[in-house]
PDB file of C-alpha atoms in Angstrom:
ATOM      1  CA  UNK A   1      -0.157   0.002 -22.888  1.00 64.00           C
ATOM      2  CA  UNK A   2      -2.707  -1.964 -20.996  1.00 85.00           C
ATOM      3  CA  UNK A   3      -2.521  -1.394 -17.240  1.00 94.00           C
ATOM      4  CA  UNK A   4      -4.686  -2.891 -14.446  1.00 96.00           C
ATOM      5  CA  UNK A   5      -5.769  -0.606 -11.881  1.00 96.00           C
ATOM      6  CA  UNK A   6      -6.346  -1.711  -8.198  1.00 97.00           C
ATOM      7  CA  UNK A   7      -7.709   0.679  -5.196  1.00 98.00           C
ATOM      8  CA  UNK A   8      -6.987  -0.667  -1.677  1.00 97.00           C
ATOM      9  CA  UNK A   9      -8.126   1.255   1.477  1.00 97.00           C
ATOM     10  CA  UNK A  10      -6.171   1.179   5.375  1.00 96.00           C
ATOM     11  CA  UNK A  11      -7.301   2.607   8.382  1.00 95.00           C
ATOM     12  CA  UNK A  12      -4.406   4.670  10.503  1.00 96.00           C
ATOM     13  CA  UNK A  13      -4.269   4.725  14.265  1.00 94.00           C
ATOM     14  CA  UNK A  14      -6.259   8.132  15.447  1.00 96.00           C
ATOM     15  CA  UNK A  15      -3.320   9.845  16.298  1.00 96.00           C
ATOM     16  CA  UNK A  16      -1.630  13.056  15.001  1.00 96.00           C
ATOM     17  CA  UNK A  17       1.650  12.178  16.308  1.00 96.00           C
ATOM     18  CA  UNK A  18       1.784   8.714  14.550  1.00 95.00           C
ATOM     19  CA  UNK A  19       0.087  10.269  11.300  1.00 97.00           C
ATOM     20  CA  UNK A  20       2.688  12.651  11.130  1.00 97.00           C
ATOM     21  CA  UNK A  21       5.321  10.070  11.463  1.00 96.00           C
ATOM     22  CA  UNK A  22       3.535   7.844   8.842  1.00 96.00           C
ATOM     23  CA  UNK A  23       3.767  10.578   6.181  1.00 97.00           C
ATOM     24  CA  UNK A  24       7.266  11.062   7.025  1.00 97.00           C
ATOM     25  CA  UNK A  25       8.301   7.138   6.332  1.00 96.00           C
ATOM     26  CA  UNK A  26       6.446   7.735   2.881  1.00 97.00           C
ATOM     27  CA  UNK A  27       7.640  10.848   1.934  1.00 97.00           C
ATOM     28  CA  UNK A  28      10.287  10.983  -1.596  1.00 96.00           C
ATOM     29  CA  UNK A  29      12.671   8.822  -0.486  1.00 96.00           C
ATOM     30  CA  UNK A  30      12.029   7.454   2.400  1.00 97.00           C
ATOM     31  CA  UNK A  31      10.083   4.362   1.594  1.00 97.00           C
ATOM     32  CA  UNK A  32      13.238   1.546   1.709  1.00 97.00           C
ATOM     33  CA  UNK A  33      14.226   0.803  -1.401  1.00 97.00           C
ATOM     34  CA  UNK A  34      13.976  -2.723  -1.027  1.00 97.00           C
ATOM     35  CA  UNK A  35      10.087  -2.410  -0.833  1.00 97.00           C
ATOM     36  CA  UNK A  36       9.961  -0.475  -4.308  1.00 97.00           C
ATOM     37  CA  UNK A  37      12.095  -2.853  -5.856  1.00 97.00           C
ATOM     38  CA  UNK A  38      10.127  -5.915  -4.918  1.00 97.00           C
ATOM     39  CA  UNK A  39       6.849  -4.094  -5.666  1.00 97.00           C
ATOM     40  CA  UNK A  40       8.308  -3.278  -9.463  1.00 98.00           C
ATOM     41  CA  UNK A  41       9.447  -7.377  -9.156  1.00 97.00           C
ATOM     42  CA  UNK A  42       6.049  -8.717  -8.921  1.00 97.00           C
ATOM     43  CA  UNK A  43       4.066  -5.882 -11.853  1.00 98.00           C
ATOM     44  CA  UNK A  44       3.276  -3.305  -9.894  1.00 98.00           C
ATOM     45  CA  UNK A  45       4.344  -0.109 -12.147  1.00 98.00           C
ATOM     46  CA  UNK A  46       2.976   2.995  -9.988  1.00 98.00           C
ATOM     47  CA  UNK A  47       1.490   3.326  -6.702  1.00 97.00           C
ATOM     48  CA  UNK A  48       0.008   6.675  -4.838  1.00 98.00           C
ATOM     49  CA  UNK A  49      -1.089   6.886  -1.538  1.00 97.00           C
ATOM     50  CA  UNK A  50      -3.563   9.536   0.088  1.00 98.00           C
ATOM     51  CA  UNK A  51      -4.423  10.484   3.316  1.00 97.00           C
ATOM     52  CA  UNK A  52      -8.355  12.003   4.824  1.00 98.00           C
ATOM     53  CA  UNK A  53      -7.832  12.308   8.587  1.00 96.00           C
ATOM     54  CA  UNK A  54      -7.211   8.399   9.734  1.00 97.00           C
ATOM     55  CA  UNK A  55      -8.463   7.160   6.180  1.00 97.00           C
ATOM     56  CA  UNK A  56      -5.454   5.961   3.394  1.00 97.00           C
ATOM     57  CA  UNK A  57      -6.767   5.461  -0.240  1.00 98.00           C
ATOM     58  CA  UNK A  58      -4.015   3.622  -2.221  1.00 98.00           C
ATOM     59  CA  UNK A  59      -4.183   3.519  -5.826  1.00 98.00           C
ATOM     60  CA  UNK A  60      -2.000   0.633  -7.608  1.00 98.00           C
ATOM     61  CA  UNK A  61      -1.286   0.499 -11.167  1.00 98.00           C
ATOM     62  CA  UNK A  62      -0.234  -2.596 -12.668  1.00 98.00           C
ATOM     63  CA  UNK A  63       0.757  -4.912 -15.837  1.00 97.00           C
ATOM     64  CA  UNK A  64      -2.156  -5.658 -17.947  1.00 96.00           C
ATOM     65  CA  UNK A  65      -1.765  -9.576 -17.283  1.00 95.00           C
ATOM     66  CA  UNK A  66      -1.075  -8.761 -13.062  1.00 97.00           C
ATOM     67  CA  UNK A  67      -2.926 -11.498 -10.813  1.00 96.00           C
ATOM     68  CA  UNK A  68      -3.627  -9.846  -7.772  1.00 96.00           C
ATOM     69  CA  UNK A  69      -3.339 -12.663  -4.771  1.00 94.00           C
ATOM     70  CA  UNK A  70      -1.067 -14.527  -6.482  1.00 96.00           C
ATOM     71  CA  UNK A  71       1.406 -11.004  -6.597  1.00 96.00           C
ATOM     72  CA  UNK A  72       1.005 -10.526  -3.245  1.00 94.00           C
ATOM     73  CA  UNK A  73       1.863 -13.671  -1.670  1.00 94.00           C
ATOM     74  CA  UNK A  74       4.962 -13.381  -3.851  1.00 96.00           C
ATOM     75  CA  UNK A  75       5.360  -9.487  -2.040  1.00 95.00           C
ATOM     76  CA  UNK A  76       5.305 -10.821   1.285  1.00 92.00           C
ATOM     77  CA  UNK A  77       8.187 -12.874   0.369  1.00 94.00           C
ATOM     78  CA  UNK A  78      10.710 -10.189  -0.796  1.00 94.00           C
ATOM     79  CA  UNK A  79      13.453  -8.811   0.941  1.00 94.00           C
ATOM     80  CA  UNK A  80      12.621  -6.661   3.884  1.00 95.00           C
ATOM     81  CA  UNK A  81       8.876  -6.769   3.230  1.00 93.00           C
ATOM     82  CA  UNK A  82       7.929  -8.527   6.574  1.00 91.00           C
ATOM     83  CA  UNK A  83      10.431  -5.977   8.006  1.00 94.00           C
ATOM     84  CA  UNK A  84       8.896  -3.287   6.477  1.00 94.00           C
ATOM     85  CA  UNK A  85       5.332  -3.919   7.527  1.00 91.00           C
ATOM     86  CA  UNK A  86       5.999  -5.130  11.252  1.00 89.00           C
ATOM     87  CA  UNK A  87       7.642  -1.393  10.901  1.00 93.00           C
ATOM     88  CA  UNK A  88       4.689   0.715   9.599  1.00 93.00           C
ATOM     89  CA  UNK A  89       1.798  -1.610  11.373  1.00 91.00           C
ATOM     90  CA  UNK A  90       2.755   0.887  14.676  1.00 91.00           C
ATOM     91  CA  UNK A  91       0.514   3.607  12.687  1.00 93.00           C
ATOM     92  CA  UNK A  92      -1.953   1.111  11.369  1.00 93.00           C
ATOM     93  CA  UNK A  93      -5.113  -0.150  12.902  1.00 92.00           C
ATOM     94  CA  UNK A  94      -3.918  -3.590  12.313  1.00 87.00           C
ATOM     95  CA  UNK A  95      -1.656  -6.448  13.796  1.00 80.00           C
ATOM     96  CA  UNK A  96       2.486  -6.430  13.572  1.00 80.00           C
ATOM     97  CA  UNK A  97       1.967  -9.827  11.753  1.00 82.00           C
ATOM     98  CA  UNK A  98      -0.447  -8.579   9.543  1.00 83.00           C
ATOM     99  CA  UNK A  99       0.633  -8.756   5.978  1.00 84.00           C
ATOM    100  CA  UNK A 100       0.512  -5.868   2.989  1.00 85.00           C
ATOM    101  CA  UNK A 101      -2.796  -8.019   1.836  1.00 85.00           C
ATOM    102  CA  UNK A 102      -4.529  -8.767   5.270  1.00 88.00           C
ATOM    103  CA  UNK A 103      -3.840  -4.763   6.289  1.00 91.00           C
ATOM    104  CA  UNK A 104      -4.717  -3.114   2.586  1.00 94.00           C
ATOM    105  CA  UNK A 105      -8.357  -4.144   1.595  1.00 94.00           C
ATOM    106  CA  UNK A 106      -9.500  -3.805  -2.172  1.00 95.00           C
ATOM    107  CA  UNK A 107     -12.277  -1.482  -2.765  1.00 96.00           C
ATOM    108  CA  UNK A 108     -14.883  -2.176  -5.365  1.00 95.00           C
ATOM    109  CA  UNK A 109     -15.358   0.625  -8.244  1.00 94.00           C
ATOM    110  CA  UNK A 110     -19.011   1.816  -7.987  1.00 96.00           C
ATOM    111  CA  UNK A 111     -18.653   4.104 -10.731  1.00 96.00           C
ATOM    112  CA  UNK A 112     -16.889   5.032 -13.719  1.00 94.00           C
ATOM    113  CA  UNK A 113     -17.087   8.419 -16.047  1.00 95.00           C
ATOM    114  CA  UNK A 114     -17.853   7.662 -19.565  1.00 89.00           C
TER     115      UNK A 114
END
């Protein structure tokens, strides 16, 4: 199956309390459902996040024929997603209006084993 990969990169708030608290809203089962379920809606079929001190690394796998802006403007319009990212900006070096897109940037691949 052909998949497109994306890597996106965020920058947390320097502070252990809130970075704590961030891995807690992500942890297995925590994430509102409603924010899976809309990501799975627009061809998003596995995503990992990883944390370096205040540094996230996300790592977004999607449908072969996935359109990356296009997918995300749909995102921002599914249930709860506004919700959810007001929510999580707190930890984030970023604004409460702030969308998934504006917050998450897309980091270019410099390298790939052969």
């Amino acid at each position: 199956m052909n998949q497109k990969r994306f890597c996106k990169t965020l920058q947390l708030e320097d502070n252990s309390e809130l970075i704590k608290a961030y891995k807690k809203v992500h942890a297995p089962g925590a994430v509102w459902p409603e924010i899976t379920q809309g990501m799975k809606d627009v061809g998003i079929l596995d995503m990992e996040i990883y944390i370096h001190g205040t540094q996230l690394f996300m790592i977004m796998d999607t449908v072969a024929g996935f359109d990356h802006d296009k997918a995300m403007a749909e995102l921002a319009t599914k249930p709860r997603q506004s919700e959810w990212e007001a929510y999580v900006s707190r930890f984030q070096k970023t604004s409460e209006a702030a969308t998934a897109d504006e917050k998450w940037q897309l980091m270019e691949r410099i390298f790939k084993m052969d």
